[in-house]
JSON list of C-alpha atoms in Angstrom, two decimals:
[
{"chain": "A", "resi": 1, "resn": "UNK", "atom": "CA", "xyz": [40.62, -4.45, -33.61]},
{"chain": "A", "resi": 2, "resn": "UNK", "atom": "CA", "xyz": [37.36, -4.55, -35.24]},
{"chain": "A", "resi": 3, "resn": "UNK", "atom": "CA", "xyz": [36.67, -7.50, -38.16]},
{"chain": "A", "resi": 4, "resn": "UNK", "atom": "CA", "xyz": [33.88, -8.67, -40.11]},
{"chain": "A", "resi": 5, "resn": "UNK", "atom": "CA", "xyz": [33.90, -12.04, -41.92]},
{"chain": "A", "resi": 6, "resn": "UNK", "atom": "CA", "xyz": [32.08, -13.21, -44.70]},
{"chain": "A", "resi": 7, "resn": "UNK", "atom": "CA", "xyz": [33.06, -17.06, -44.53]},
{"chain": "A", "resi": 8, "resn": "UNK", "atom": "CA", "xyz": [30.87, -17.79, -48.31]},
{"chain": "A", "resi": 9, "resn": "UNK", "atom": "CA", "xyz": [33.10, -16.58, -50.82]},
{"chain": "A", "resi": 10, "resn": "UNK", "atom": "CA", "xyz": [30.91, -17.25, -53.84]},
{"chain": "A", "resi": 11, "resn": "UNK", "atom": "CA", "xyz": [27.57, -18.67, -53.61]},
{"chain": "A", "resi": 12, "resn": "UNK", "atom": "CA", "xyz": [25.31, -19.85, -56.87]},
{"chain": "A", "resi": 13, "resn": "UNK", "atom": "CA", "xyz": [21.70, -20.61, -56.98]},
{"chain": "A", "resi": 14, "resn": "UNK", "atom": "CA", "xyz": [19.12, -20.77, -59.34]},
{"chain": "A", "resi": 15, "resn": "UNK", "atom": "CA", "xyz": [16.06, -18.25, -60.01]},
{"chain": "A", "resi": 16, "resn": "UNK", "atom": "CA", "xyz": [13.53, -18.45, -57.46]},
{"chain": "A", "resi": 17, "resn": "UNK", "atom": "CA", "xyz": [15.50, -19.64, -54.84]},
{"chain": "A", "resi": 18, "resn": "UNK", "atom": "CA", "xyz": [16.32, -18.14, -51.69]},
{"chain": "A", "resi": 19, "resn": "UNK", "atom": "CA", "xyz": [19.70, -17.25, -50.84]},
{"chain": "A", "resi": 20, "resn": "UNK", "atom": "CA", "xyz": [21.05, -16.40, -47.57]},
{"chain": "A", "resi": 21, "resn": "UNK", "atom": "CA", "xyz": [24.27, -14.23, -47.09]},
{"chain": "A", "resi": 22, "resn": "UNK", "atom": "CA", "xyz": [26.41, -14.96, -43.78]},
{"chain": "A", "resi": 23, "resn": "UNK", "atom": "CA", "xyz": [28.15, -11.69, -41.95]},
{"chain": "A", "resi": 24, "resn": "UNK", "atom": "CA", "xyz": [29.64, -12.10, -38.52]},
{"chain": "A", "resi": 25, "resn": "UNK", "atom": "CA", "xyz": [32.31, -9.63, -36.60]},
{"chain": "A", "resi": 26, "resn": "UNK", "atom": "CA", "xyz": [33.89, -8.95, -33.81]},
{"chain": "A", "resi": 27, "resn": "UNK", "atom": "CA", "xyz": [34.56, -5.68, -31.67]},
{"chain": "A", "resi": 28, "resn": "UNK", "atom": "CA", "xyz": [35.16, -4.26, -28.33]},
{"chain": "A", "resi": 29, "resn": "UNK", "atom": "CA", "xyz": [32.73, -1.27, -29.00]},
{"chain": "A", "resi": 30, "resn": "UNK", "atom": "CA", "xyz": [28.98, -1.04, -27.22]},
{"chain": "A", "resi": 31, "resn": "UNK", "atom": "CA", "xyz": [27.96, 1.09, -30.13]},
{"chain": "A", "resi": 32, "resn": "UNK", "atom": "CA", "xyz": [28.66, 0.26, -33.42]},
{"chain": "A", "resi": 33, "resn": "UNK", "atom": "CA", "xyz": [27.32, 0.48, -36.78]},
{"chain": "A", "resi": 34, "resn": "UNK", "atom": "CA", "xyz": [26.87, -2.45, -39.83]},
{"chain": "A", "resi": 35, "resn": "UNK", "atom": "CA", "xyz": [26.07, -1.98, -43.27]},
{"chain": "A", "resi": 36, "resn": "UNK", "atom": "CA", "xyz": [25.35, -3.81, -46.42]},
{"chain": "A", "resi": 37, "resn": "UNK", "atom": "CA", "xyz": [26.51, -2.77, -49.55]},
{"chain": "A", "resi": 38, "resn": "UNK", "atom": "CA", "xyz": [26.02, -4.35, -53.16]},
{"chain": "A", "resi": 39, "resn": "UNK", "atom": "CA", "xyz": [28.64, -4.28, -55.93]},
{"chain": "A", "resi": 40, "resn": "UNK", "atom": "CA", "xyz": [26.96, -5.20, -59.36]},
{"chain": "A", "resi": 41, "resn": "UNK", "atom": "CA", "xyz": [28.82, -6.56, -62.40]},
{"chain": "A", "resi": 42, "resn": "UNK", "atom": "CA", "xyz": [29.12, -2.37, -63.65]},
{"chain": "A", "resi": 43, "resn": "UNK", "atom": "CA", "xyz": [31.25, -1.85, -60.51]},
{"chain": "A", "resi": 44, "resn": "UNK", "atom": "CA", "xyz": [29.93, 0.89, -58.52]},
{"chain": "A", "resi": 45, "resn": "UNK", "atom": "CA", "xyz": [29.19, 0.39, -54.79]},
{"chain": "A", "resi": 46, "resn": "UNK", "atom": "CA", "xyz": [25.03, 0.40, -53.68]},
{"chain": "A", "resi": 47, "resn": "UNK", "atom": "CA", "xyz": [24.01, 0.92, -50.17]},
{"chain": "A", "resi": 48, "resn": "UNK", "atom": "CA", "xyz": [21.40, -1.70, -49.35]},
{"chain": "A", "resi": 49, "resn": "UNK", "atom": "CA", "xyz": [20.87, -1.08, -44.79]},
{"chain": "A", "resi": 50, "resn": "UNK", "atom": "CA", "xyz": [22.61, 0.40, -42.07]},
{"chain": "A", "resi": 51, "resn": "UNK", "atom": "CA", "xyz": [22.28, -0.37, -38.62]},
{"chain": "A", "resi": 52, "resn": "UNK", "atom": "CA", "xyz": [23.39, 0.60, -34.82]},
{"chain": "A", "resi": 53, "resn": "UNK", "atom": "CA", "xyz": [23.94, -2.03, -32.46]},
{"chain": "A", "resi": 54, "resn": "UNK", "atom": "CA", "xyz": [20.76, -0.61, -30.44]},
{"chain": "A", "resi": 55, "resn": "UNK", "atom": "CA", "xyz": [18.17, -1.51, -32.93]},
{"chain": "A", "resi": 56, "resn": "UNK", "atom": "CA", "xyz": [18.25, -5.52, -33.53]},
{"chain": "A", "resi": 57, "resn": "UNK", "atom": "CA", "xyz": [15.09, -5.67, -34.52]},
{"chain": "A", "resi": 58, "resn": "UNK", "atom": "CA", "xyz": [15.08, -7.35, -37.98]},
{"chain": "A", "resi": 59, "resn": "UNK", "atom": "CA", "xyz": [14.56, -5.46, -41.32]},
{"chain": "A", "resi": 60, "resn": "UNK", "atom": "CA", "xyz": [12.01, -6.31, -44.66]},
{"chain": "A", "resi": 61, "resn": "UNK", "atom": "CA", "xyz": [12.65, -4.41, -48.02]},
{"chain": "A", "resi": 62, "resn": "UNK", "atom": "CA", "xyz": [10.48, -6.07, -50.65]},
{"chain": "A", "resi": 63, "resn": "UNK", "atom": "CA", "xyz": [12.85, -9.53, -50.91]},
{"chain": "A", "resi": 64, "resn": "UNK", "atom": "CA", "xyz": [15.75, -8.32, -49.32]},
{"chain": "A", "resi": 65, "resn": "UNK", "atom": "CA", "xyz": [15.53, -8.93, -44.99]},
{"chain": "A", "resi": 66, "resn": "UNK", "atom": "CA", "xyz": [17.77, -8.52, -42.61]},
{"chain": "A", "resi": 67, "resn": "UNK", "atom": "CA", "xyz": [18.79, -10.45, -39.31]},
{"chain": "A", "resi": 68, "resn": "UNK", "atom": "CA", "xyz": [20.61, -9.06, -36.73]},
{"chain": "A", "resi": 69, "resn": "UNK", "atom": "CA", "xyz": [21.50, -11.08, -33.98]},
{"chain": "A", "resi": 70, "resn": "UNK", "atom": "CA", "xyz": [24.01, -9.02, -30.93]},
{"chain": "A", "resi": 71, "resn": "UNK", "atom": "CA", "xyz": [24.36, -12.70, -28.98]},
{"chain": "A", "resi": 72, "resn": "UNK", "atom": "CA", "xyz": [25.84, -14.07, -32.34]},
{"chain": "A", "resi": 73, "resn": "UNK", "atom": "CA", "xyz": [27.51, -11.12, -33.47]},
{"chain": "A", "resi": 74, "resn": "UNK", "atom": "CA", "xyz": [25.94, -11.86, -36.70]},
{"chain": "A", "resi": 75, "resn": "UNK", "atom": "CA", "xyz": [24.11, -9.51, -39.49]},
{"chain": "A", "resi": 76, "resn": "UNK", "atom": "CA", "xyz": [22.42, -11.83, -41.92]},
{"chain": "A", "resi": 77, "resn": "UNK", "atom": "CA", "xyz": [21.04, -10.97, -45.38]},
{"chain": "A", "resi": 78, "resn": "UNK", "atom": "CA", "xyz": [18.39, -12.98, -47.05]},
{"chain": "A", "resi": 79, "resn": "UNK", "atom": "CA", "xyz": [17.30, -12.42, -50.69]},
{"chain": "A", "resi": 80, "resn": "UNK", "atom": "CA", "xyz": [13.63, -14.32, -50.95]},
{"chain": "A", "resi": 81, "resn": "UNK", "atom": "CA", "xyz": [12.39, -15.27, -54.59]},
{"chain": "A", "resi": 82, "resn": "UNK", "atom": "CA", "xyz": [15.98, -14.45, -55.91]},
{"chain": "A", "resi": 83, "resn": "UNK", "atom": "CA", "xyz": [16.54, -12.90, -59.93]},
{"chain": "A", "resi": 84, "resn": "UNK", "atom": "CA", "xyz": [18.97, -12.84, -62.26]},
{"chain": "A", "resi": 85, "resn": "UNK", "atom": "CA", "xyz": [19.38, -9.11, -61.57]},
{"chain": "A", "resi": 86, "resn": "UNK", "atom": "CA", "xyz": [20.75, -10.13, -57.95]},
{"chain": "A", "resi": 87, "resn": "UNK", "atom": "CA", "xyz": [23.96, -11.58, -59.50]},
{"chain": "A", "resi": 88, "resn": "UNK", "atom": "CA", "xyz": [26.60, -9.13, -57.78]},
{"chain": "A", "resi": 89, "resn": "UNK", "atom": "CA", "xyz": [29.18, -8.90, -54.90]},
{"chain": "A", "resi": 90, "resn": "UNK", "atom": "CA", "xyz": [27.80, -8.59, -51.50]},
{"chain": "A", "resi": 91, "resn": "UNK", "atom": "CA", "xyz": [29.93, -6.55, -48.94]},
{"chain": "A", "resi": 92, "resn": "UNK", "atom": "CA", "xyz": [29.20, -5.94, -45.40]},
{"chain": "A", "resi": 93, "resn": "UNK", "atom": "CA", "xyz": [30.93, -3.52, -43.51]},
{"chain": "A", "resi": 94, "resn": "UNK", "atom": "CA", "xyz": [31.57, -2.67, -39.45]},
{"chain": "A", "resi": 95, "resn": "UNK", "atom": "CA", "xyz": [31.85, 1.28, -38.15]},
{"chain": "A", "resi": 96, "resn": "UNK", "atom": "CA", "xyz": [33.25, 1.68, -34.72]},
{"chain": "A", "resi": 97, "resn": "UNK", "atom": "CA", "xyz": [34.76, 4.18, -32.89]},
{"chain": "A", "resi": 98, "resn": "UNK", "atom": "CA", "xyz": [38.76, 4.52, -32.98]},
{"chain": "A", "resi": 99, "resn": "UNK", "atom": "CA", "xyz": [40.48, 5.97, -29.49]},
{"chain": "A", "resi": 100, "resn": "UNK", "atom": "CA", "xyz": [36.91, 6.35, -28.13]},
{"chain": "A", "resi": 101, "resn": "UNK", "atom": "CA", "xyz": [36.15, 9.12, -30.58]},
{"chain": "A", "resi": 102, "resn": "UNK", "atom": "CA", "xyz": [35.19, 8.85, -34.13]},
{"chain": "A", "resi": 103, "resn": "UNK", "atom": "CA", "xyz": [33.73, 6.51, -36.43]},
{"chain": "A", "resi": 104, "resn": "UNK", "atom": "CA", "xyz": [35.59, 7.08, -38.93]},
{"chain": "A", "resi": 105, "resn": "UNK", "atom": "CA", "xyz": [37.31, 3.74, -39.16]},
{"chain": "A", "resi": 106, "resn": "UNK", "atom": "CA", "xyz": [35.28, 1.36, -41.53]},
{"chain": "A", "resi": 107, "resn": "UNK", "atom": "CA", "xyz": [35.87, -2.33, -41.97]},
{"chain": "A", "resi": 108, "resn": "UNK", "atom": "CA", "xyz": [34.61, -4.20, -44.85]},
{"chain": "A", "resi": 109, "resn": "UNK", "atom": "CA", "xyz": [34.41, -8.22, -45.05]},
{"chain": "A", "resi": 110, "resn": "UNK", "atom": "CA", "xyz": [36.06, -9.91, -47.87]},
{"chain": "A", "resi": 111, "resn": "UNK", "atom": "CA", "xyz": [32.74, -10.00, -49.60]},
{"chain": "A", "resi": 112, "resn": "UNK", "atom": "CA", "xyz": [30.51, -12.84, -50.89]},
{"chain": "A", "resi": 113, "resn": "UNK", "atom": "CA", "xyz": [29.74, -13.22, -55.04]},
{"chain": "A", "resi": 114, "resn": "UNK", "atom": "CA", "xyz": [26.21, -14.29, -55.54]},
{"chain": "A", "resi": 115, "resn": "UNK", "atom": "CA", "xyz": [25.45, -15.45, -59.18]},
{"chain": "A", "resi": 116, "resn": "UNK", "atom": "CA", "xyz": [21.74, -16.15, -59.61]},
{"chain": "A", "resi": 117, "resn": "UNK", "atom": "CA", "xyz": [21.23, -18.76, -62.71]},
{"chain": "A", "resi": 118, "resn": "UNK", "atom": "CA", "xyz": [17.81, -18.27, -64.90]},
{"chain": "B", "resi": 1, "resn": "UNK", "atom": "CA", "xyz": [22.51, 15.96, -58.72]},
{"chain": "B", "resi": 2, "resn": "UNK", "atom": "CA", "xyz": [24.39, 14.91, -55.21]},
{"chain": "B", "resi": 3, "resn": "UNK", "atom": "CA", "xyz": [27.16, 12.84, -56.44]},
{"chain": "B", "resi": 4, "resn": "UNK", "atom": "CA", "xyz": [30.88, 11.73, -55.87]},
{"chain": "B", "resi": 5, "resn": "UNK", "atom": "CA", "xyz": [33.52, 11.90, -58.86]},
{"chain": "B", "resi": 6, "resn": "UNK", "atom": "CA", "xyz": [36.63, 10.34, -59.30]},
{"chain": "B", "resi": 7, "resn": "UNK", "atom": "CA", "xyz": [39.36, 10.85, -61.99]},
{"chain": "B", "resi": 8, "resn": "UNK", "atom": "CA", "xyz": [41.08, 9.55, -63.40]},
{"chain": "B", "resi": 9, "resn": "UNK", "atom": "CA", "xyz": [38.94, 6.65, -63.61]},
{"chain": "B", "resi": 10, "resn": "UNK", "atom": "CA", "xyz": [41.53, 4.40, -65.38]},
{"chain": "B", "resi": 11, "resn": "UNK", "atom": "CA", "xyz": [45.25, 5.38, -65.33]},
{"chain": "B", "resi": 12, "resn": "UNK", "atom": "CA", "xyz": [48.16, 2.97, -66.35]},
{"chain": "B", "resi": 13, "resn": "UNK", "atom": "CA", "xyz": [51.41, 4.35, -64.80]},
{"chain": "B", "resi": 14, "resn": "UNK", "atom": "CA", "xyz": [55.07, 3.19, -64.11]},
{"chain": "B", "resi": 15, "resn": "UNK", "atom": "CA", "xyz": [56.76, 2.53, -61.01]},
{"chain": "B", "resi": 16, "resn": "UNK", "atom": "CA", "xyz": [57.90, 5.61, -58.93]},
{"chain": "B", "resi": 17, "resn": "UNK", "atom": "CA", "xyz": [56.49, 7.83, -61.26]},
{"chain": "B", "resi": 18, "resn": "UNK", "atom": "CA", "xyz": [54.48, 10.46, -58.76]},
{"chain": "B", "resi": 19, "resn": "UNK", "atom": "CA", "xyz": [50.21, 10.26, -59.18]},
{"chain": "B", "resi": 20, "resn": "UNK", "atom": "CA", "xyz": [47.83, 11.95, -57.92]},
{"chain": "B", "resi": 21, "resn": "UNK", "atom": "CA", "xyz": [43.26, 10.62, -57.93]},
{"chain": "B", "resi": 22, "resn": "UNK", "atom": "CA", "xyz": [41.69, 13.49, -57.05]},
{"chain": "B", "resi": 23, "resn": "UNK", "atom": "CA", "xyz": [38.47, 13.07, -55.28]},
{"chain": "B", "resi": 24, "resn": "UNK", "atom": "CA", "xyz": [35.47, 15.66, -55.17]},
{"chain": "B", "resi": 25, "resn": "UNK", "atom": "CA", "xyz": [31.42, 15.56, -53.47]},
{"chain": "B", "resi": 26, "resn": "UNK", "atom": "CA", "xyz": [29.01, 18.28, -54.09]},
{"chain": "B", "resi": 27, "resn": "UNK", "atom": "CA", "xyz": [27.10, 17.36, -51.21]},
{"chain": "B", "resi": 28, "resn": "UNK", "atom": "CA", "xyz": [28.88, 19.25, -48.21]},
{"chain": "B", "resi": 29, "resn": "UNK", "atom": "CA", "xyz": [29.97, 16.52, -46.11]},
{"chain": "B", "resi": 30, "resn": "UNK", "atom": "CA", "xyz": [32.05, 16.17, -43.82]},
{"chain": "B", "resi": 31, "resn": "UNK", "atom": "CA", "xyz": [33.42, 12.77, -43.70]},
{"chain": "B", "resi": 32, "resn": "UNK", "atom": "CA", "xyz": [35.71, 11.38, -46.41]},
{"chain": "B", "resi": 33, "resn": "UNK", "atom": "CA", "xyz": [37.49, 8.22, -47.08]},
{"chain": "B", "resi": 34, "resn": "UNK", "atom": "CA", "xyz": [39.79, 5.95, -49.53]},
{"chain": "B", "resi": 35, "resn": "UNK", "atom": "CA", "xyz": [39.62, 2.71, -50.19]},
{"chain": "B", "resi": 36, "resn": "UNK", "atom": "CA", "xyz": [41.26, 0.07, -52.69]},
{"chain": "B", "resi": 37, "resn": "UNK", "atom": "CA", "xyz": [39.57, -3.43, -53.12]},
{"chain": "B", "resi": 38, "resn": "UNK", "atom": "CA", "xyz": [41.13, -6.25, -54.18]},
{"chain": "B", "resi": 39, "resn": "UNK", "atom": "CA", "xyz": [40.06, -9.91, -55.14]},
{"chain": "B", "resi": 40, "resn": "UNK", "atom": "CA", "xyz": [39.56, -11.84, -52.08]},
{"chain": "B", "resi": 41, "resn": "UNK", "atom": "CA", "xyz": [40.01, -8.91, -49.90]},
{"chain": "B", "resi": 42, "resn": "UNK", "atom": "CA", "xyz": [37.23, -6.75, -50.24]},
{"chain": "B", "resi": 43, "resn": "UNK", "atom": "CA", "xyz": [37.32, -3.18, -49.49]},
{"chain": "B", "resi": 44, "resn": "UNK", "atom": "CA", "xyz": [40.42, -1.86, -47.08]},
{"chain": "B", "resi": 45, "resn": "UNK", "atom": "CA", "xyz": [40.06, 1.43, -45.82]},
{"chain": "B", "resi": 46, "resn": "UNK", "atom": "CA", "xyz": [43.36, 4.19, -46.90]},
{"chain": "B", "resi": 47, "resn": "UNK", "atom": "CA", "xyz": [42.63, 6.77, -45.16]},
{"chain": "B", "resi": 48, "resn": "UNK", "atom": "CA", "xyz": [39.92, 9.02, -44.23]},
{"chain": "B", "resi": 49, "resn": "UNK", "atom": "CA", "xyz": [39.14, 12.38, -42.92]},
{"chain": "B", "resi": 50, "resn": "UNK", "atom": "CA", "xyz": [36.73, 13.98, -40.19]},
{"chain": "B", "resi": 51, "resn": "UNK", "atom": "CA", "xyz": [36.78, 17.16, -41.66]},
{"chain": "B", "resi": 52, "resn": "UNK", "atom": "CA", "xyz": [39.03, 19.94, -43.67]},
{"chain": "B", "resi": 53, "resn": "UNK", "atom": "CA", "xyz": [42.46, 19.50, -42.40]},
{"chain": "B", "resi": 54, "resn": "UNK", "atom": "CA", "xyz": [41.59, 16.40, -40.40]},
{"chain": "B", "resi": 55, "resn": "UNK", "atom": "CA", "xyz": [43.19, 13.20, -42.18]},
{"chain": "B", "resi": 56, "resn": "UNK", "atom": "CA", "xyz": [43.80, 9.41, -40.49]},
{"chain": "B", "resi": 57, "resn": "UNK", "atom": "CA", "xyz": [45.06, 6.43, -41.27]},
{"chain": "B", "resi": 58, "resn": "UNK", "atom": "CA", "xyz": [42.96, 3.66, -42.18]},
{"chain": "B", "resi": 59, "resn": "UNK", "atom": "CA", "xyz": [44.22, 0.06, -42.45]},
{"chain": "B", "resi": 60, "resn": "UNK", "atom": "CA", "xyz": [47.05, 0.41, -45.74]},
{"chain": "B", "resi": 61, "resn": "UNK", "atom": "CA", "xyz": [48.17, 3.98, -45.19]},
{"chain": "B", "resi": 62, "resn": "UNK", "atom": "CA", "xyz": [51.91, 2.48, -46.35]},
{"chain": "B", "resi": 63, "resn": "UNK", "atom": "CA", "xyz": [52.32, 3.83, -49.27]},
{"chain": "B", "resi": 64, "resn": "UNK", "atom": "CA", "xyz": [49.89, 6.68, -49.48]},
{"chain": "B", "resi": 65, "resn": "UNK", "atom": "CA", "xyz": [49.40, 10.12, -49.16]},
{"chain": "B", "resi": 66, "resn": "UNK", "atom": "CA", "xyz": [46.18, 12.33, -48.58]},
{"chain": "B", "resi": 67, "resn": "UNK", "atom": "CA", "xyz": [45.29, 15.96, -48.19]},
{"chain": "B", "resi": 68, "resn": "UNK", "atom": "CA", "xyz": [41.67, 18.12, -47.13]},
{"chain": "B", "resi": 69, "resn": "UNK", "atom": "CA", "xyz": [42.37, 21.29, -47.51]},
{"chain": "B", "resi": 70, "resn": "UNK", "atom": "CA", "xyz": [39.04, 21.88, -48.95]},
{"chain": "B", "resi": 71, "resn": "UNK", "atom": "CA", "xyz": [35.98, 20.58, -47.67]},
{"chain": "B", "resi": 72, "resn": "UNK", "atom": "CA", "xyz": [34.70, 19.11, -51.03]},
{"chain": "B", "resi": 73, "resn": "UNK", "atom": "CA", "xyz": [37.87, 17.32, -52.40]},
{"chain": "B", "resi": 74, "resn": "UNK", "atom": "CA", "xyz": [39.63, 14.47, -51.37]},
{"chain": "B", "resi": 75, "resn": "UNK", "atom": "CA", "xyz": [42.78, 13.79, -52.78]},
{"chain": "B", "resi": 76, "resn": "UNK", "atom": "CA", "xyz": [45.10, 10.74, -52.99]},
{"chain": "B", "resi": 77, "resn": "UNK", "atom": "CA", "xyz": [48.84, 11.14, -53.56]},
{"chain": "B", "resi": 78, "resn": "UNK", "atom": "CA", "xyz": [50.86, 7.85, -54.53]},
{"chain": "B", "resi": 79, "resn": "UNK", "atom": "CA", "xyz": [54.31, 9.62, -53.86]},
{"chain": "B", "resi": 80, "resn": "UNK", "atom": "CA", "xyz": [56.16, 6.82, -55.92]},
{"chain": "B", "resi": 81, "resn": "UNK", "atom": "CA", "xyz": [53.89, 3.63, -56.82]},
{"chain": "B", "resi": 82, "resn": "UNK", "atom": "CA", "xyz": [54.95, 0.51, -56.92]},
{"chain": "B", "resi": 83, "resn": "UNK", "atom": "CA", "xyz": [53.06, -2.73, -58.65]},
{"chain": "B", "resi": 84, "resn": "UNK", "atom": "CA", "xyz": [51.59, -3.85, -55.11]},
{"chain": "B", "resi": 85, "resn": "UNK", "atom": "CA", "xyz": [49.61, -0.69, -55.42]},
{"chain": "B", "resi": 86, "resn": "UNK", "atom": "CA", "xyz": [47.74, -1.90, -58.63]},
{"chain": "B", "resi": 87, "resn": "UNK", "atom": "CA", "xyz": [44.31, -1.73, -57.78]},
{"chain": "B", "resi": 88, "resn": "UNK", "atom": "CA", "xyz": [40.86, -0.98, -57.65]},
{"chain": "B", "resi": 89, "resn": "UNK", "atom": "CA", "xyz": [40.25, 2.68, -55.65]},
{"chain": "B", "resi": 90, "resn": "UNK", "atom": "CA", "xyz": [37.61, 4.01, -54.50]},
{"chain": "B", "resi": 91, "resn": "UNK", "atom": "CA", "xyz": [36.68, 7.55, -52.74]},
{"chain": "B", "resi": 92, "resn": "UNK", "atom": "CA", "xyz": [33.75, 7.71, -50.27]},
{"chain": "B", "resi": 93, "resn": "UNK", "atom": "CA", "xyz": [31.51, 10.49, -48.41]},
{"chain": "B", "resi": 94, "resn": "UNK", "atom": "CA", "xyz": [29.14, 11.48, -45.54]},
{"chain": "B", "resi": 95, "resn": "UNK", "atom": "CA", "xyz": [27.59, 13.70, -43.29]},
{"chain": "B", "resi": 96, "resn": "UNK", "atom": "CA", "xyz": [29.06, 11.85, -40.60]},
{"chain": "B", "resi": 97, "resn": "UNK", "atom": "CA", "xyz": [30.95, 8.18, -40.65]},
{"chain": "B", "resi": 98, "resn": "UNK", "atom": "CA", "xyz": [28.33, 6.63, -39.14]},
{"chain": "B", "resi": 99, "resn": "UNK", "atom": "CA", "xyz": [25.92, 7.56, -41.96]},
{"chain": "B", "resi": 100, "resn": "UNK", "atom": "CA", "xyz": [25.80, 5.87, -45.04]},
{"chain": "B", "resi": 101, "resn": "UNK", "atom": "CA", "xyz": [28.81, 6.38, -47.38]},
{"chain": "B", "resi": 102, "resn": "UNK", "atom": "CA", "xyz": [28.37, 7.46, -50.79]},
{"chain": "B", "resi": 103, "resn": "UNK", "atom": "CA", "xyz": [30.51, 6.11, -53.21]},
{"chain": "B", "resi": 104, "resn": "UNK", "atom": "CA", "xyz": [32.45, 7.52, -56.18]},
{"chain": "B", "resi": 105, "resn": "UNK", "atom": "CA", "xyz": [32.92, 5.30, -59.34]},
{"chain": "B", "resi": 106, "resn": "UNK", "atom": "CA", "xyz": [35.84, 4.03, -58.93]},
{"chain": "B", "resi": 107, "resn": "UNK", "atom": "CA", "xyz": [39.44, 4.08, -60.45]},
{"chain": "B", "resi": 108, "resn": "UNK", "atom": "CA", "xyz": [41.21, 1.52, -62.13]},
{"chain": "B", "resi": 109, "resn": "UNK", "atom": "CA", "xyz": [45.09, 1.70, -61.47]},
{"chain": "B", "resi": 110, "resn": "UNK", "atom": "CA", "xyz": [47.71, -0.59, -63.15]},
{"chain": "B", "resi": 111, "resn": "UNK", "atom": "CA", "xyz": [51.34, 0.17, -62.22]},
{"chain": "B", "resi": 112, "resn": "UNK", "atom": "CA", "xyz": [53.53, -1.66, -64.56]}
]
């Protein structure tokens, strides 16, 4: 059975800093897929990277980066510089295949709450 | 504008009284999926569906219900709802599950 963990429950840091956001899971599958998503205070769900287990090279948006480490099983996310505006719930999510076939099963960690102080 | 809608998106109901959150995406995918968060669990996965008239159980199924008769709507059907199913739900899409999942607003369910 696939399972992601996201050990930090709530992390809090002031403006500026840099925050980093621990994923790790477990499956059986060769080919898998892993996802961040962001939940702001409002409530809706925002994607923020998707990746296959192929491709672990790492990923830069502006301050958000990404590291993605197969030997770990890990899928890191690192806010540089981090604002107010980052204050949110932080899920990350596993996609495998169920029977061999689809991907359709997703599995989300428990998620991490980030509160950014000015 | 390609978008998923939920409704209702706050209901306050009584237990074993039949409800039904309908789900709908204008943007002609395939894959669809429920899922109800709850504080210190994140987001568990209902059920989903591959395609019209293809529907499978995700992690909680107990309790639930789900049709796709239509390719564009997505319903959930608590048959008789009971106060462990007082939640946060949310209805996702995409092309395929392997592509990101587009999320609905959300709907806010208290059974009393």
């Amino acid at each position: 059975a696939q399972k992601v963990t996201q050990a930090q429950t709530e992390i809090s840091v002031v403006e500026k800093e840099d925050v980093t956001l621990d994923c790790v899971y477990e499956t059986r599958d060769t080919t898998y897929y892993l996802f961040w998503y962001k939940q702001p205070p409002s409530g809706e769900l925002v994607f923020l990277i998707r990746r296959n287990s192929f491709d672990e090279q790492n990923e830069i948006s502006g301050r958000y980066s990404w590291n993605f480490q197969k030997s770990t099983s890990s899928f890191n996310f690192t806010i540089t510089a981090s604002q107010v505006v980052d204050s949110a719930v932080y899920f990350c999510a596993l996609s495998e295949r169920v029977g061999g076939t689809s991907y359709g099963k997703l599995t989300f960690g428990q998620g991490t709450i980030l509160t950014v102080h000015p | 504008e390609a978008q998923v809608t939920q409704n209702p998106r706050y209901l306050i109901t009584v237990t074993g009284k039949k409800l039904t959150v309908t789900c709908s995406q204008n943007m002609n995918h395939e894959y669809m999926s429920w899922y109800r968060q709850d504080p210190g669990l994140g987001l568990r996965q209902i059920y989903y569906s591959m395609n019209v008239e293809v529907t499978d159980k995700g992690d909680v199924p107990e309790g639930y219900k789900v049709s796709r008769k239509e390719k564009r709507n997505f319903p959930l059907i608590l048959e008789s709802p009971s106060p462990n199913q007082t939640s946060l739900y949310f209805c996702a899409s995409s092309q395929i599950p392997q592509e990101t999942q587009y999320f609905g607003p959300g709907t806010r369910l208290l059974v009393l």
